[in-house]
mmCIF file of C-alpha atoms and ligand atoms in Angstrom:
data_model
loop_
_atom_site.group_PDB
_atom_site.id
_atom_site.type_symbol
_atom_site.label_atom_id
_atom_site.label_comp_id
_atom_site.label_asym_id
_atom_site.label_seq_id
_atom_site.Cartn_x
_atom_site.Cartn_y
_atom_site.Cartn_z
ATOM 1 C CA MET A 731 11.436 2.760 3.478
ATOM 2 C CA ALA A 732 13.528 1.561 6.373
ATOM 3 C CA VAL A 733 17.248 2.261 6.370
ATOM 4 C CA LYS A 734 19.025 -0.778 4.964
ATOM 5 C CA THR A 735 21.718 -2.137 7.191
ATOM 6 C CA ASP A 736 23.575 -4.169 4.593
ATOM 7 C CA LEU A 737 24.886 -1.010 2.865
ATOM 8 C CA ASN A 738 27.707 1.106 4.165
ATOM 9 C CA MET A 739 25.673 3.800 5.957
ATOM 10 C CA ASP A 740 28.431 6.387 5.770
ATOM 11 C CA GLY A 741 28.805 5.753 2.065
ATOM 12 C CA VAL A 742 25.049 6.128 1.452
ATOM 13 C CA GLN A 743 24.873 9.314 3.447
ATOM 14 C CA ALA A 744 27.849 10.733 1.578
ATOM 15 C CA VAL A 745 26.132 10.054 -1.774
ATOM 16 C CA LEU A 746 22.893 11.673 -0.586
ATOM 17 C CA ARG A 747 24.696 14.693 0.886
ATOM 18 C CA LYS A 748 26.646 15.094 -2.340
ATOM 19 C CA ARG A 749 23.397 15.191 -4.305
ATOM 20 C CA ALA A 750 21.925 17.695 -1.841
ATOM 21 C CA GLY A 751 25.050 19.810 -2.299
ATOM 22 C CA GLU A 752 24.585 19.743 -6.089
ATOM 23 C CA LEU A 753 20.963 20.788 -5.673
ATOM 24 C CA GLU A 754 21.995 23.614 -3.328
ATOM 25 C CA LYS A 755 24.360 24.970 -5.995
ATOM 26 C CA GLU A 756 21.704 24.575 -8.692
ATOM 27 C CA PHE A 757 19.080 26.482 -6.734
ATOM 28 C CA LEU A 758 21.538 29.126 -5.524
ATOM 29 C CA SER A 759 22.352 29.805 -9.179
ATOM 30 C CA ARG A 760 18.646 29.918 -10.029
ATOM 31 C CA LEU A 761 17.961 32.265 -7.095
ATOM 32 C CA GLN A 762 20.702 34.655 -8.217
ATOM 33 C CA GLN A 763 19.350 34.692 -11.777
ATOM 34 C CA TYR A 764 15.776 35.340 -10.531
ATOM 35 C CA ARG A 765 17.024 38.241 -8.407
ATOM 36 C CA ILE A 766 18.802 39.759 -11.415
ATOM 37 C CA ASP A 767 15.684 39.256 -13.576
ATOM 38 C CA LEU A 768 13.500 40.780 -10.839
ATOM 39 C CA VAL A 769 15.627 43.947 -10.719
ATOM 40 C CA LYS A 770 15.378 44.221 -14.533
ATOM 41 C CA ALA A 771 11.611 43.642 -14.439
ATOM 42 C CA ARG A 772 11.176 46.365 -11.786
ATOM 43 C CA GLU A 773 13.205 48.785 -13.928
ATOM 44 C CA GLN A 774 11.047 47.870 -16.928
ATOM 45 C CA ILE A 775 7.858 48.467 -14.911
ATOM 46 C CA MET A 776 9.143 51.885 -13.764
ATOM 47 C CA PHE A 777 10.007 52.744 -17.387
ATOM 48 C CA LEU A 778 6.510 51.714 -18.544
ATOM 49 C CA GLU A 779 4.824 53.652 -15.714
ATOM 50 C CA LYS A 780 6.757 56.804 -16.653
ATOM 51 C CA GLY A 781 5.781 56.224 -20.296
ATOM 52 C CA CYS A 782 2.121 55.909 -19.337
ATOM 53 C CA ASP A 783 2.262 59.107 -17.253
ATOM 54 C CA ALA A 784 3.963 61.021 -20.075
ATOM 55 C CA ALA A 785 1.498 59.731 -22.681
ATOM 56 C CA GLN A 786 -1.455 60.592 -20.442
ATOM 57 C CA SER A 787 -0.155 64.155 -19.932
ATOM 58 C CA ALA A 788 0.522 64.633 -23.654
ATOM 59 C CA MET A 789 -2.945 63.294 -24.543
ATOM 60 C CA GLU A 790 -4.542 65.780 -22.120
ATOM 61 C CA ARG A 791 -2.477 68.665 -23.547
ATOM 62 C CA ALA A 792 -3.528 67.620 -27.085
ATOM 63 C CA ARG A 793 -7.160 67.652 -25.952
ATOM 64 C CA SER A 794 -6.801 71.148 -24.472
ATOM 65 C CA TYR A 795 -4.738 72.571 -27.362
ATOM 66 C CA VAL A 796 -5.848 76.005 -28.565
ATOM 67 C CA PRO A 797 -4.373 77.138 -31.941
ATOM 68 C CA VAL A 798 -4.386 80.877 -31.249
ATOM 69 C CA ILE A 799 -3.263 82.537 -28.013
ATOM 70 C CA ALA A 800 -2.871 86.302 -27.696
ATOM 71 C CA ARG A 801 -3.300 86.661 -31.477
ATOM 72 C CA GLU A 802 -0.373 84.315 -32.182
ATOM 73 C CA TYR A 803 -0.495 80.807 -33.594
ATOM 74 C CA GLU A 804 0.762 78.102 -31.241
ATOM 75 C CA CYS A 805 2.721 75.054 -32.417
ATOM 76 C CA PRO A 806 0.810 71.878 -31.492
ATOM 77 C CA ASN A 807 4.011 69.788 -31.526
ATOM 78 C CA CYS A 808 5.759 71.956 -28.937
ATOM 79 C CA PHE A 809 2.637 72.241 -26.803
ATOM 80 C CA VAL A 810 1.693 68.554 -26.844
ATOM 81 C CA ARG A 811 5.147 66.945 -26.783
ATOM 82 C CA MET A 812 6.961 69.300 -24.392
ATOM 83 C CA GLY A 813 4.262 71.423 -22.758
ATOM 84 C CA LEU A 814 5.958 74.511 -24.211
ATOM 85 C CA SER A 815 4.682 77.443 -26.188
ATOM 86 C CA GLY A 816 6.030 77.600 -29.750
ATOM 87 C CA LYS A 817 5.067 80.618 -31.784
ATOM 88 C CA LEU A 818 4.474 80.111 -35.491
ATOM 89 C CA PHE A 819 5.485 82.620 -38.134
ATOM 90 C CA GLU A 820 4.310 82.836 -41.719
ATOM 91 C CA SER A 821 6.902 81.806 -44.271
ATOM 92 C CA PRO A 822 7.937 84.492 -46.737
ATOM 93 C CA GLU A 823 6.733 84.467 -50.327
ATOM 94 C CA GLY A 824 8.237 81.825 -52.587
ATOM 95 C CA PRO A 825 8.087 78.049 -52.841
ATOM 96 C CA SER A 826 7.344 77.821 -49.124
ATOM 97 C CA ALA A 827 4.451 80.300 -49.146
ATOM 98 C CA ASN A 828 1.231 79.244 -47.471
ATOM 99 C CA ALA A 829 3.217 77.675 -44.676
ATOM 100 C CA MET A 830 3.648 78.408 -40.994
ATOM 101 C CA THR A 831 6.911 77.519 -39.269
ATOM 102 C CA CYS A 832 7.568 77.050 -35.556
ATOM 103 C CA ARG A 833 10.315 79.247 -34.126
ATOM 104 C CA LYS A 834 11.121 76.677 -31.475
ATOM 105 C CA CYS A 835 11.056 73.211 -33.110
ATOM 106 C CA GLY A 836 11.168 74.227 -36.769
ATOM 107 C CA THR A 837 8.102 72.214 -37.789
ATOM 108 C CA ARG A 838 6.439 73.595 -40.896
ATOM 109 C CA PHE A 839 2.665 73.470 -41.346
ATOM 110 C CA HIS A 840 1.359 73.812 -44.895
ATOM 111 C CA VAL A 841 -1.963 75.562 -45.225
ATOM 112 C CA GLU A 842 -4.271 74.683 -48.106
ATOM 113 C CA THR A 843 -5.519 77.690 -50.044
ATOM 114 C CA ASP A 844 -8.830 78.081 -51.827
ATOM 115 C CA GLU A 845 -7.179 79.048 -55.135
HETATM 116 ZN ZN1 LIG B 539 7.111 73.703 -32.365
#
């Protein structure tokens, strides 16, 4: 469309520039919000990648778990969750008999008896 000459050209240009200025502010605001969201998304991705790595390592430890090492029972929770050795000891006689307890994490494992 050709520029109309019967309108005040300065007035038209001022209206158009004003609208462009509004759009600039709108998109600047949008750009700032996208940058904030992008930083959050990158942090979330890093968190998920660390979670995947940790889960993969724990799964592999669970797969390689051996219940007895050097004639002592090993706690699967300590080994799988933390990669640490937790020795189990037999609970004394009483209501908690037939149980093994971890010295490190305190988890108790009840053992079924044949009686
Ligand atoms: Zn343990």
